[in-house]
Structures are given as structure tokens and as C-alpha cells.
Amino acid sequence: RGTVDVAAVSGSLHVGVHAGVAAKVELSTVSGTAHSALAVQERLDDSTLTIKGRTVSGAVSLATADV
């Protein structure tokens, strides 16, 4: 449970999440790409992690972390 909020003006963001962690994802970019490789779940509960990632010029990607 918690929030990860990352931003960049000119650059890419890459966020890794442990397998099995449910996350509400908000990704945005003005000029670039946004991609999440996490599995989609229809219902989330109060223990959900919130991840916000945004860039002006660059990619935003989200994947399962390699630990």
C-alpha cells in the first residue's frame, strides 16, 4: 500500500513492481510512449499500490521487477 509518483521533463521513466503486487496505474506522456506490462485486474482493494508516472518528452514503462 502506498504511492509512487515519478516525473521527468526530458527523459524516460522505468518502474519495476514485485510480482503479485496489485497496482493502480496512471501513466502519461505528451510526446513519447506509455506502456505497462503488469497483469490487469478488475477489482482493487485498499492494499493496492498507486503508481503515477508522467513525462513531457520520453517513455514511461512499468514491468515486473527482477529481484
mmCIF file of C-alpha atoms in Angstrom:
data_model
loop_
_atom_site.group_PDB
_atom_site.id
_atom_site.type_symbol
_atom_site.label_atom_id
_atom_site.label_comp_id
_atom_site.label_asym_id
_atom_site.label_seq_id
_atom_site.Cartn_x
_atom_site.Cartn_y
_atom_site.Cartn_z
ATOM 1 C CA ARG A 1 0.000 0.000 0.000
ATOM 2 C CA GLY A 2 1.308 3.430 -0.834
ATOM 3 C CA THR A 3 2.063 5.728 -3.738
ATOM 4 C CA VAL A 4 4.957 6.006 -6.177
ATOM 5 C CA ASP A 5 4.886 9.313 -8.067
ATOM 6 C CA VAL A 6 7.650 9.898 -10.638
ATOM 7 C CA ALA A 7 8.008 12.595 -13.287
ATOM 8 C CA ALA A 8 10.512 13.765 -15.896
ATOM 9 C CA VAL A 9 10.599 16.660 -18.337
ATOM 10 C CA SER A 10 13.004 15.181 -20.876
ATOM 11 C CA GLY A 11 13.842 11.550 -20.226
ATOM 12 C CA SER A 12 12.417 8.094 -19.747
ATOM 13 C CA LEU A 13 10.978 6.504 -16.628
ATOM 14 C CA HIS A 14 11.116 2.782 -15.864
ATOM 15 C CA VAL A 15 9.370 1.401 -12.758
ATOM 16 C CA GLY A 16 9.542 -2.206 -11.536
ATOM 17 C CA VAL A 17 6.962 -3.782 -9.237
ATOM 18 C CA HIS A 18 7.326 -7.063 -7.331
ATOM 19 C CA ALA A 19 5.293 -9.917 -8.811
ATOM 20 C CA GLY A 20 1.902 -10.318 -7.138
ATOM 21 C CA VAL A 21 1.586 -6.685 -6.020
ATOM 22 C CA ALA A 22 -1.701 -5.117 -7.155
ATOM 23 C CA ALA A 23 -1.267 -1.605 -8.540
ATOM 24 C CA LYS A 24 -3.472 1.211 -9.768
ATOM 25 C CA VAL A 25 -1.556 2.719 -12.689
ATOM 26 C CA GLU A 26 -1.689 6.257 -14.092
ATOM 27 C CA LEU A 27 0.840 6.811 -16.893
ATOM 28 C CA SER A 28 1.007 9.795 -19.250
ATOM 29 C CA THR A 29 3.356 11.471 -21.706
ATOM 30 C CA VAL A 30 2.995 14.465 -24.035
ATOM 31 C CA SER A 31 5.484 13.254 -26.649
ATOM 32 C CA GLY A 32 6.509 9.650 -26.083
ATOM 33 C CA THR A 33 5.085 6.248 -25.199
ATOM 34 C CA ALA A 34 3.434 4.796 -22.102
ATOM 35 C CA HIS A 35 3.436 1.041 -21.527
ATOM 36 C CA SER A 36 2.540 -1.289 -18.659
ATOM 37 C CA ALA A 37 3.458 -4.984 -18.717
ATOM 38 C CA LEU A 38 1.602 -5.674 -15.448
ATOM 39 C CA ALA A 39 -1.392 -8.023 -15.437
ATOM 40 C CA VAL A 40 -4.801 -6.315 -15.495
ATOM 41 C CA GLN A 41 -7.148 -6.799 -12.529
ATOM 42 C CA GLU A 42 -10.738 -5.583 -12.474
ATOM 43 C CA ARG A 43 -11.066 -5.029 -8.739
ATOM 44 C CA LEU A 44 -8.529 -3.487 -6.407
ATOM 45 C CA ASP A 45 -8.706 -3.114 -2.636
ATOM 46 C CA ASP A 46 -7.277 -0.759 -0.012
ATOM 47 C CA SER A 47 -3.911 -2.535 -0.052
ATOM 48 C CA THR A 48 -3.304 -1.500 -3.664
ATOM 49 C CA LEU A 49 -0.153 0.382 -4.641
ATOM 50 C CA THR A 50 -0.745 3.550 -6.697
ATOM 51 C CA ILE A 51 1.840 4.294 -9.387
ATOM 52 C CA LYS A 52 1.833 7.635 -11.218
ATOM 53 C CA GLY A 53 4.349 8.271 -13.975
ATOM 54 C CA ARG A 54 4.446 11.211 -16.367
ATOM 55 C CA THR A 55 6.866 12.769 -18.808
ATOM 56 C CA VAL A 56 6.784 15.659 -21.229
ATOM 57 C CA SER A 57 9.179 14.094 -23.736
ATOM 58 C CA GLY A 58 10.109 10.483 -23.070
ATOM 59 C CA ALA A 59 8.818 6.988 -22.451
ATOM 60 C CA VAL A 60 7.080 5.697 -19.330
ATOM 61 C CA SER A 61 7.236 1.933 -18.738
ATOM 62 C CA LEU A 62 6.076 -0.360 -15.963
ATOM 63 C CA ALA A 63 7.093 -4.011 -15.559
ATOM 64 C CA THR A 64 7.539 -6.776 -13.031
ATOM 65 C CA ALA A 65 10.770 -6.211 -11.110
ATOM 66 C CA ASP A 66 13.638 -8.665 -11.492
ATOM 67 C CA VAL A 67 14.778 -9.398 -7.947
#
